[in-house]
Amino acid sequence: GLLLFGEVAITGIWALADSSPTDAATHVALVSTDGNGKVDNVLDTATVLLSKDADLKLLERTEVNRILHEQNLLQAGIVRAEDAVKAGQLLHVDLFAVLEGATTNGRQASFSLGLVVFDAKTGVRYADTALTGTNAVSAATAVVAAVRAALVKSRQTPKDLHTVGLLSVRNADLPRQFDSVCYSVGLLLERELTASPGIAVLERRRLEQVNRERAAVPNVEGNPLLSSLRVMQLDISRDGDGLRGTVAFAGMDDSKANKIAAAVPARNPAALARALAEKIRQSLHAPEGDPTDRTAEAARFHREYLLLLQHRDFLAAVHPLDAAIALSSEQTSWQRGSEEHSSELQSCQYLVCR
């Protein structure tokens, strides 16, 4: 997920102890990007729940805020994997978790939360999921469960945890107006794979940076991330009236793997992403994750679209909008809202998926 800080105040940061032979716990910074009172209540409740765990050590938030502000980490407006890595270096934490809020506008407005947890040393994403709850306690319980699940991932060996990165998405033979739809399959696929307890994802922007670092210092065997990372290249093509996706895997050591393909009878990017994720999990012998709340995930993607529009990043905004509509096609207001920016969005279509 995209996480915007800029004008949004951080309402809370906490940490857990470091992972080492003398200290079995792991430092985790939990950050809220939204000043919404509902998010604050959830975060406060989650803090109380986490403080009851003997393995947790809370970090004083004012000092963390001071460090982040001094380093201008909050001024860029967008927090990505590389920002999580920088925060990890500054705060001396191992995991960087971000709690976000989203409001769904439909027949009945609802509020959902999203949680993204990064490895603060490598930028790998251990969690990227919507969290639902009927009140602050149930939502906070979901936050705690997601943080602990990410913690379990972070402690797995490369044999048990598969780290993947989507390097490219290509429109093979569909009309050019489907370019952004192809890219949305990639976004949805990343989120589907992250849900598995046996898979972690390195986002595309960070993967490109890792590739540049590898070119400068090509020591794959000495870098645990590079030695375990599997790079994915995704091609989207027509399959009758439906879609076909083909994923080709390659290791950072230039090793190759068999291609994985899946097809769906309709041109539905969400259905194709789910089908591909299932095939990939089977190939990697990775367990299936808990089912996601499609409505809540759609709200998160739409929130990302709106935030990108605020920054006038129309090229990037196209993709989460398509992902949101794919997950919740009944949200006609989202489609009408996109028409207000149709000229800017359409001008970006030919630039993607190349």
XYZ file of C-alpha atoms in Angstrom:
354
model
C 0.000 0.000 0.000
C 0.932 3.613 -0.508
C 1.435 5.489 2.733
C 1.351 9.274 2.771
C 2.789 11.232 5.671
C 3.351 14.864 4.549
C 0.459 16.792 6.095
C -0.762 13.890 8.217
C 0.504 13.785 11.777
C 2.029 10.634 13.183
C -0.098 9.735 16.162
C 1.899 6.919 17.653
C 5.086 4.879 17.369
C 6.114 1.906 19.420
C 8.876 -0.674 19.321
C 9.670 -4.206 20.389
C 13.096 -5.473 21.506
C 15.924 -6.518 19.087
C 16.424 -10.005 17.657
C 19.801 -11.339 18.758
C 21.287 -14.286 20.644
C 21.049 -12.319 23.919
C 17.601 -10.809 23.281
C 14.922 -12.952 21.678
C 12.541 -10.099 20.889
C 12.459 -7.969 17.738
C 12.266 -4.176 17.493
C 9.032 -3.120 15.779
C 8.000 0.495 15.180
C 4.255 0.929 14.736
C 3.286 4.222 13.103
C -0.094 5.776 12.412
C -0.355 8.001 9.330
C -3.829 9.284 10.062
C -4.939 11.830 12.652
C -8.466 10.408 12.592
C -9.815 9.856 16.090
C -10.929 6.319 15.238
C -7.391 5.393 14.228
C -6.040 6.956 17.427
C -8.428 4.875 19.536
C -7.434 1.669 17.757
C -3.757 2.477 18.105
C -4.075 3.288 21.813
C -5.943 0.048 22.419
C -3.393 -1.953 20.418
C -0.641 -0.415 22.548
C -2.333 -1.610 25.731
C -2.696 -5.112 24.304
C 0.921 -5.235 23.136
C 2.212 -3.940 26.467
C 0.853 -7.073 28.150
C 3.244 -9.225 26.148
C 6.459 -9.853 28.048
C 8.409 -9.842 24.758
C 7.369 -6.278 23.905
C 9.248 -3.142 24.778
C 7.533 0.162 23.995
C 9.585 3.016 22.602
C 8.941 6.572 23.823
C 7.030 8.201 20.962
C 8.145 11.816 21.401
C 11.780 10.875 20.877
C 10.898 8.902 17.766
C 8.893 11.827 16.375
C 11.805 14.149 17.013
C 14.243 11.914 15.148
C 11.973 11.450 12.148
C 11.227 15.167 11.885
C 14.879 16.123 12.214
C 15.754 13.823 9.331
C 12.867 15.209 7.215
C 11.550 11.703 6.762
C 8.008 13.010 7.016
C 8.439 15.789 4.488
C 8.579 13.677 1.335
C 4.861 12.934 1.465
C 5.147 9.265 0.461
C 6.597 6.446 2.543
C 7.872 3.500 0.536
C 10.115 0.560 1.282
C 13.271 2.660 1.077
C 11.766 5.082 3.607
C 11.056 2.173 5.935
C 14.709 1.154 5.618
C 15.850 4.685 6.458
C 13.476 4.801 9.430
C 14.828 1.457 10.594
C 18.373 2.788 10.536
C 17.396 5.915 12.454
C 15.245 4.170 15.041
C 17.333 0.985 15.322
C 14.291 -1.203 14.702
C 13.850 -4.369 12.708
C 10.248 -4.000 11.566
C 8.491 -0.811 10.479
C 4.695 -1.110 10.623
C 2.273 1.539 9.368
C -1.395 1.749 10.327
C -3.638 3.590 7.884
C -7.329 4.443 7.807
C -9.809 4.417 4.930
C -13.465 5.377 4.637
C -15.716 3.513 2.215
C -18.577 5.518 0.725
C -21.481 3.336 -0.282
C -25.037 2.844 0.841
C -23.677 2.918 4.349
C -20.354 4.597 5.056
C -17.869 2.330 6.819
C -14.365 2.714 8.214
C -11.567 0.230 7.670
C -7.919 0.025 8.606
C -4.887 -1.141 6.694
C -1.582 -2.346 8.068
C 1.710 -2.577 6.184
C 4.747 -4.114 7.877
C 8.203 -3.767 6.318
C 11.499 -5.385 7.180
C 13.323 -2.231 8.214
C 16.678 -3.604 7.070
C 15.779 -4.785 3.565
C 12.441 -3.152 2.722
C 10.724 -6.512 2.241
C 6.986 -6.386 2.956
C 5.743 -8.946 5.473
C 2.154 -7.704 5.726
C -0.107 -5.526 3.590
C -3.681 -6.120 4.574
C -7.001 -4.587 5.489
C -8.042 -4.914 9.121
C -11.682 -4.890 10.098
C -13.432 -4.633 13.414
C -16.728 -3.439 14.814
C -15.064 -1.352 17.530
C -11.652 -0.159 18.700
C -10.976 -3.318 20.702
C -11.702 -5.759 17.876
C -9.779 -3.630 15.365
C -6.833 -3.331 17.757
C -6.880 -7.091 18.265
C -6.572 -7.461 14.493
C -3.626 -5.033 14.494
C -1.843 -7.034 17.181
C -2.482 -10.319 15.344
C -1.142 -8.881 12.073
C 1.998 -7.487 13.723
C 2.673 -10.830 15.397
C 2.123 -12.686 12.115
C 4.665 -10.381 10.453
C 7.033 -11.053 13.336
C 6.738 -14.794 12.703
C 7.557 -14.211 9.032
C 10.607 -12.148 9.916
C 12.032 -15.028 11.944
C 11.638 -17.690 9.285
C 14.582 -19.030 7.339
C 14.834 -18.545 3.537
C 13.856 -22.203 3.222
C 10.489 -21.545 4.851
C 9.875 -17.959 3.710
C 9.925 -17.206 -0.012
C 10.787 -13.612 -0.906
C 9.487 -12.510 -4.302
C 9.576 -9.276 -6.273
C 7.547 -8.258 -9.317
C 10.072 -6.702 -11.682
C 7.853 -6.048 -14.698
C 4.289 -6.206 -15.999
C 3.702 -6.397 -19.766
C 0.587 -6.141 -21.872
C 1.250 -8.877 -24.438
C -1.606 -8.524 -26.922
C -4.525 -6.605 -25.406
C -5.640 -3.194 -26.713
C -3.582 -0.358 -25.303
C -6.465 0.885 -23.149
C -5.949 -2.267 -21.058
C -2.391 -1.277 -20.109
C -3.352 0.050 -16.700
C -5.632 -2.936 -16.060
C -2.589 -5.151 -16.618
C -0.627 -3.187 -14.058
C -3.478 -3.462 -11.562
C -3.176 -7.262 -11.833
C 0.372 -6.839 -10.569
C -0.723 -4.716 -7.594
C -3.432 -7.192 -6.662
C -1.071 -10.142 -7.105
C 1.469 -8.612 -4.714
C -1.211 -8.163 -2.074
C -2.541 -11.694 -2.559
C 0.948 -13.169 -2.173
C 1.793 -11.088 0.909
C -1.210 -12.639 2.649
C 0.488 -16.046 2.640
C 2.377 -16.904 5.864
C 5.140 -18.319 3.652
C 5.688 -15.408 1.242
C 7.153 -11.905 1.587
C 7.148 -9.318 -1.203
C 9.713 -6.745 -2.257
C 7.884 -3.890 -3.993
C 8.893 -2.990 -7.539
C 10.509 0.370 -6.738
C 12.701 -1.206 -4.050
C 13.473 -4.177 -6.310
C 14.794 -1.822 -8.996
C 16.993 -0.166 -6.376
C 18.278 -3.561 -5.204
C 19.083 -4.424 -8.823
C 21.169 -1.249 -9.149
C 22.996 -2.070 -5.930
C 23.610 -5.581 -7.202
C 25.116 -4.199 -10.427
C 27.509 -2.083 -8.382
C 28.392 -4.873 -5.915
C 27.475 -8.233 -7.522
C 27.915 -10.339 -4.382
C 24.698 -12.339 -4.335
C 25.995 -15.097 -2.089
C 27.072 -12.641 0.610
C 23.697 -10.892 0.706
C 20.881 -12.908 2.329
C 18.194 -10.898 0.523
C 19.733 -11.279 -2.929
C 20.472 -14.960 -2.460
C 16.859 -15.775 -1.533
C 14.969 -13.286 -3.742
C 12.936 -14.616 -6.675
C 12.152 -12.084 -9.386
C 8.827 -12.309 -11.219
C 8.045 -11.074 -14.719
C 4.323 -10.946 -15.504
C 2.777 -11.023 -18.982
C -0.953 -10.420 -19.480
C -2.642 -11.614 -22.678
C -6.108 -12.319 -24.014
C -7.706 -15.716 -23.523
C -10.868 -15.699 -25.595
C -13.134 -13.246 -23.802
C -10.994 -13.530 -20.684
C -7.465 -12.930 -19.474
C -4.362 -15.086 -19.164
C -1.423 -14.281 -16.913
C 2.033 -15.850 -17.206
C 4.649 -15.422 -14.498
C 8.291 -16.221 -15.254
C 10.584 -16.606 -12.236
C 14.303 -15.881 -12.117
C 16.718 -15.843 -9.183
C 19.059 -12.955 -8.508
C 21.826 -15.441 -9.281
C 20.367 -15.629 -12.838
C 18.888 -19.074 -12.232
C 15.665 -19.763 -14.138
C 12.458 -21.513 -13.140
C 9.427 -22.827 -14.954
C 6.720 -20.408 -15.987
C 3.395 -20.345 -14.158
C 0.168 -19.491 -16.010
C -3.479 -19.021 -15.091
C -6.555 -17.898 -17.029
C -9.976 -16.504 -16.119
C -13.066 -16.420 -18.377
C -13.707 -12.671 -17.970
C -11.459 -9.629 -18.148
C -11.393 -9.331 -14.390
C -7.959 -8.354 -12.975
C -8.904 -9.320 -9.406
C -9.942 -12.832 -10.463
C -6.743 -13.266 -12.473
C -4.577 -12.085 -9.577
C -6.239 -14.614 -7.248
C -5.780 -17.426 -9.761
C -2.119 -16.585 -10.301
C -1.475 -16.277 -6.562
C -2.941 -19.727 -5.980
C -0.726 -21.246 -8.684
C 2.367 -19.483 -7.314
C 1.653 -20.607 -3.743
C 1.283 -24.183 -4.959
C 4.546 -23.947 -6.868
C 6.395 -22.571 -3.838
C 4.613 -24.960 -1.439
C 3.535 -21.904 0.553
C 0.390 -21.989 2.717
C -2.689 -19.975 1.857
C -3.376 -16.898 3.967
C -6.621 -15.848 5.603
C -9.224 -14.537 3.135
C -9.157 -10.764 2.769
C -12.070 -8.384 3.058
C -12.453 -7.325 -0.575
C -14.503 -4.243 0.269
C -11.947 -3.037 2.799
C -9.045 -3.705 0.422
C -10.877 -1.816 -2.327
C -11.253 1.149 0.033
C -7.524 1.116 0.696
C -6.708 1.155 -3.018
C -9.185 3.976 -3.586
C -7.656 5.947 -0.724
C -4.268 5.491 -2.387
C -5.727 6.797 -5.656
C -7.123 9.909 -3.947
C -3.850 10.643 -2.159
C -1.915 10.351 -5.404
C -4.366 12.722 -7.067
C -3.709 15.237 -4.306
C -0.033 15.063 -5.254
C -0.982 15.278 -8.955
C 0.817 12.008 -9.631
C -1.699 10.973 -12.279
C 0.491 8.247 -13.772
C 0.723 6.376 -10.473
C -2.933 7.061 -9.576
C -4.274 5.078 -12.541
C -3.227 1.704 -11.144
C -4.751 1.693 -7.631
C -7.968 3.101 -9.096
C -8.254 0.133 -11.465
C -7.436 -2.233 -8.593
C -10.118 -0.641 -6.390
C -12.780 -0.906 -9.095
C -11.766 -4.503 -9.845
C -12.310 -5.441 -6.195
C -15.535 -3.474 -5.803
C -17.134 -2.874 -9.182
C -20.416 -1.905 -7.538
C -18.837 1.354 -6.359
C -20.143 3.381 -9.295
C -19.287 6.609 -7.477
C -15.600 5.727 -7.832
C -15.989 5.362 -11.567
C -17.876 8.661 -11.766
C -15.202 10.329 -9.644
C -12.483 9.153 -11.982
C -14.243 10.872 -14.871
C -13.443 14.223 -13.279
C -9.771 13.507 -13.951
C -10.283 11.406 -17.082
C -8.149 13.571 -19.361
C -5.136 13.419 -17.020
C -5.585 9.697 -16.325
C -6.107 8.737 -19.956
C -2.991 10.650 -20.992
C -1.006 8.319 -18.746
C -2.378 5.044 -20.137
C 0.173 4.556 -22.892
C 3.083 5.019 -20.498
C 2.389 1.980 -18.309
C 3.058 -1.750 -18.662
C 5.916 -1.227 -21.119
